[in-house]
Short mmCIF file of C-alpha atoms in Angstrom, two decimals:
data_model
loop_
_atom_site.label_atom_id
_atom_site.label_comp_id
_atom_site.label_asym_id
_atom_site.label_seq_id
_atom_site.Cartn_x
_atom_site.Cartn_y
_atom_site.Cartn_z
CA UNK A 1 -102.93 163.88 -118.87
CA UNK A 2 -100.99 160.81 -120.17
CA UNK A 3 -99.08 160.36 -122.99
CA UNK A 4 -101.45 158.18 -124.55
CA UNK A 5 -104.34 160.74 -123.98
CA UNK A 6 -102.22 163.65 -125.51
CA UNK A 7 -101.45 161.36 -128.56
CA UNK A 8 -105.15 160.76 -128.88
CA UNK A 9 -105.66 164.43 -129.13
CA UNK A 10 -102.74 165.06 -131.55
CA UNK A 11 -104.21 162.16 -133.91
CA UNK A 12 -107.68 163.89 -133.64
CA UNK A 13 -106.20 166.92 -135.29
CA UNK A 14 -106.13 166.44 -139.18
CA UNK A 15 -102.68 167.67 -140.11
CA UNK A 16 -102.29 166.36 -143.69
CA UNK A 17 -99.52 168.08 -145.26
CA UNK A 18 -101.40 169.83 -148.04
CA UNK A 19 -103.02 172.01 -145.39
CA UNK A 20 -101.96 174.40 -142.54
CA UNK A 21 -100.63 172.83 -139.38
CA UNK A 22 -102.01 176.05 -137.46
CA UNK A 23 -104.70 174.10 -135.32
CA UNK A 24 -102.14 171.53 -134.19
CA UNK A 25 -99.72 174.31 -133.25
CA UNK A 26 -102.40 176.01 -131.39
CA UNK A 27 -103.05 172.97 -129.42
CA UNK A 28 -99.41 172.34 -128.79
CA UNK A 29 -98.54 175.96 -127.78
CA UNK A 30 -101.42 175.99 -125.31
CA UNK A 31 -100.20 172.75 -123.91
CA UNK A 32 -96.73 174.30 -123.53
CA UNK A 33 -97.55 177.40 -122.04
CA UNK A 34 -99.68 175.56 -119.36
CA UNK A 35 -96.45 173.85 -118.53
CA UNK A 36 -94.74 176.93 -118.15
CA UNK A 37 -92.67 177.21 -121.51
CA UNK A 38 -92.11 180.44 -123.43
CA UNK A 39 -93.17 179.98 -127.01
CA UNK A 40 -92.81 181.37 -130.32
CA UNK A 41 -94.37 180.78 -133.56
CA UNK A 42 -92.34 181.16 -136.99
CA UNK A 43 -94.75 181.08 -139.75
CA UNK A 44 -93.87 180.53 -143.36
CA UNK A 45 -95.60 179.89 -146.66
CA UNK A 46 -94.65 176.53 -148.40
CA UNK A 47 -94.35 176.08 -152.22
CA UNK A 48 -97.89 175.57 -152.54
CA UNK A 49 -99.03 178.56 -150.84
CA UNK A 50 -99.96 177.13 -147.49
CA UNK A 51 -99.12 178.66 -144.25
CA UNK A 52 -97.19 176.27 -142.15
CA UNK A 53 -95.98 177.14 -138.55
CA UNK A 54 -92.87 176.14 -136.51
CA UNK A 55 -93.24 176.33 -133.02
CA UNK A 56 -90.24 176.81 -130.53
CA UNK A 57 -91.00 176.21 -126.73
CA UNK A 58 -88.28 177.05 -124.17
CA UNK A 59 -87.83 176.76 -120.32
CA UNK A 60 -86.16 179.93 -120.07
CA UNK A 61 -83.61 182.27 -121.74
CA UNK A 62 -80.36 181.47 -120.33
CA UNK A 63 -77.56 179.95 -122.28
CA UNK A 64 -76.63 177.08 -119.56
CA UNK A 65 -77.99 174.00 -121.01
CA UNK A 66 -79.94 173.52 -124.25
CA UNK A 67 -81.73 170.41 -125.81
CA UNK A 68 -83.60 170.45 -128.96
CA UNK A 69 -86.32 168.09 -129.43
CA UNK A 70 -87.50 168.19 -133.13
CA UNK A 71 -90.52 166.56 -134.74
CA UNK A 72 -92.82 167.37 -137.72
CA UNK A 73 -96.49 167.94 -137.45
CA UNK A 74 -97.77 166.90 -140.68
CA UNK A 75 -99.14 163.68 -142.16
CA UNK A 76 -99.43 162.14 -145.45
CA UNK A 77 -102.92 161.71 -146.72
CA UNK A 78 -104.98 158.68 -145.92
CA UNK A 79 -107.40 156.57 -147.80
CA UNK A 80 -111.02 157.79 -147.11
CA UNK A 81 -112.00 154.00 -146.61
CA UNK A 82 -109.66 154.32 -143.33
CA UNK A 83 -112.74 155.58 -141.20
CA UNK A 84 -110.89 155.69 -137.92
CA UNK A 85 -107.65 157.48 -139.25
CA UNK A 86 -108.25 160.48 -136.89
CA UNK A 87 -109.04 158.27 -133.65
CA UNK A 88 -106.40 156.50 -131.86
CA UNK A 89 -107.29 152.89 -131.69
CA UNK A 90 -105.54 149.84 -130.03
CA UNK A 91 -105.32 146.47 -131.51
CA UNK A 92 -102.95 143.61 -130.19
CA UNK A 93 -101.24 146.07 -127.92
CA UNK A 94 -100.42 148.53 -130.54
CA UNK A 95 -101.86 152.11 -131.22
CA UNK A 96 -103.23 152.97 -134.69
CA UNK A 97 -103.93 156.59 -135.87
CA UNK A 98 -102.70 158.87 -138.83
CA UNK A 99 -99.40 160.11 -137.54
CA UNK A 100 -99.28 158.05 -134.38
CA UNK A 101 -95.78 156.64 -134.95
CA UNK A 102 -94.73 159.49 -137.31
CA UNK A 103 -94.16 161.62 -135.26
CA UNK A 104 -97.13 162.61 -133.13
CA UNK A 105 -96.32 159.91 -130.58
CA UNK A 106 -92.81 161.40 -130.12
CA UNK A 107 -94.37 164.89 -129.93
CA UNK A 108 -96.67 163.62 -127.11
CA UNK A 109 -93.88 161.99 -125.26
CA UNK A 110 -91.79 165.18 -125.47
#
């Protein structure tokens, strides 16, 4: 699967910050496990009482070399008039979709 295809799948998952990110984390965890990563979820309840989940994916358990790639999965609400917000679209060589540049594209590339 290409980075662009992965980004399209991430954009399609509604992860507005007022709701849980569990669906997006489930998707990412499945992809990480398929790639051979060891995963662990860290759920917490935010100030609004919504359960949010942090996901850690590791290639192993040794202390040799460590690198952290950190990104957030929530997006800001979008205007209902934006009918394609959850569909990755291309226009003039640029990709558009809710969360595409902040930070779902980074997550897709990582």
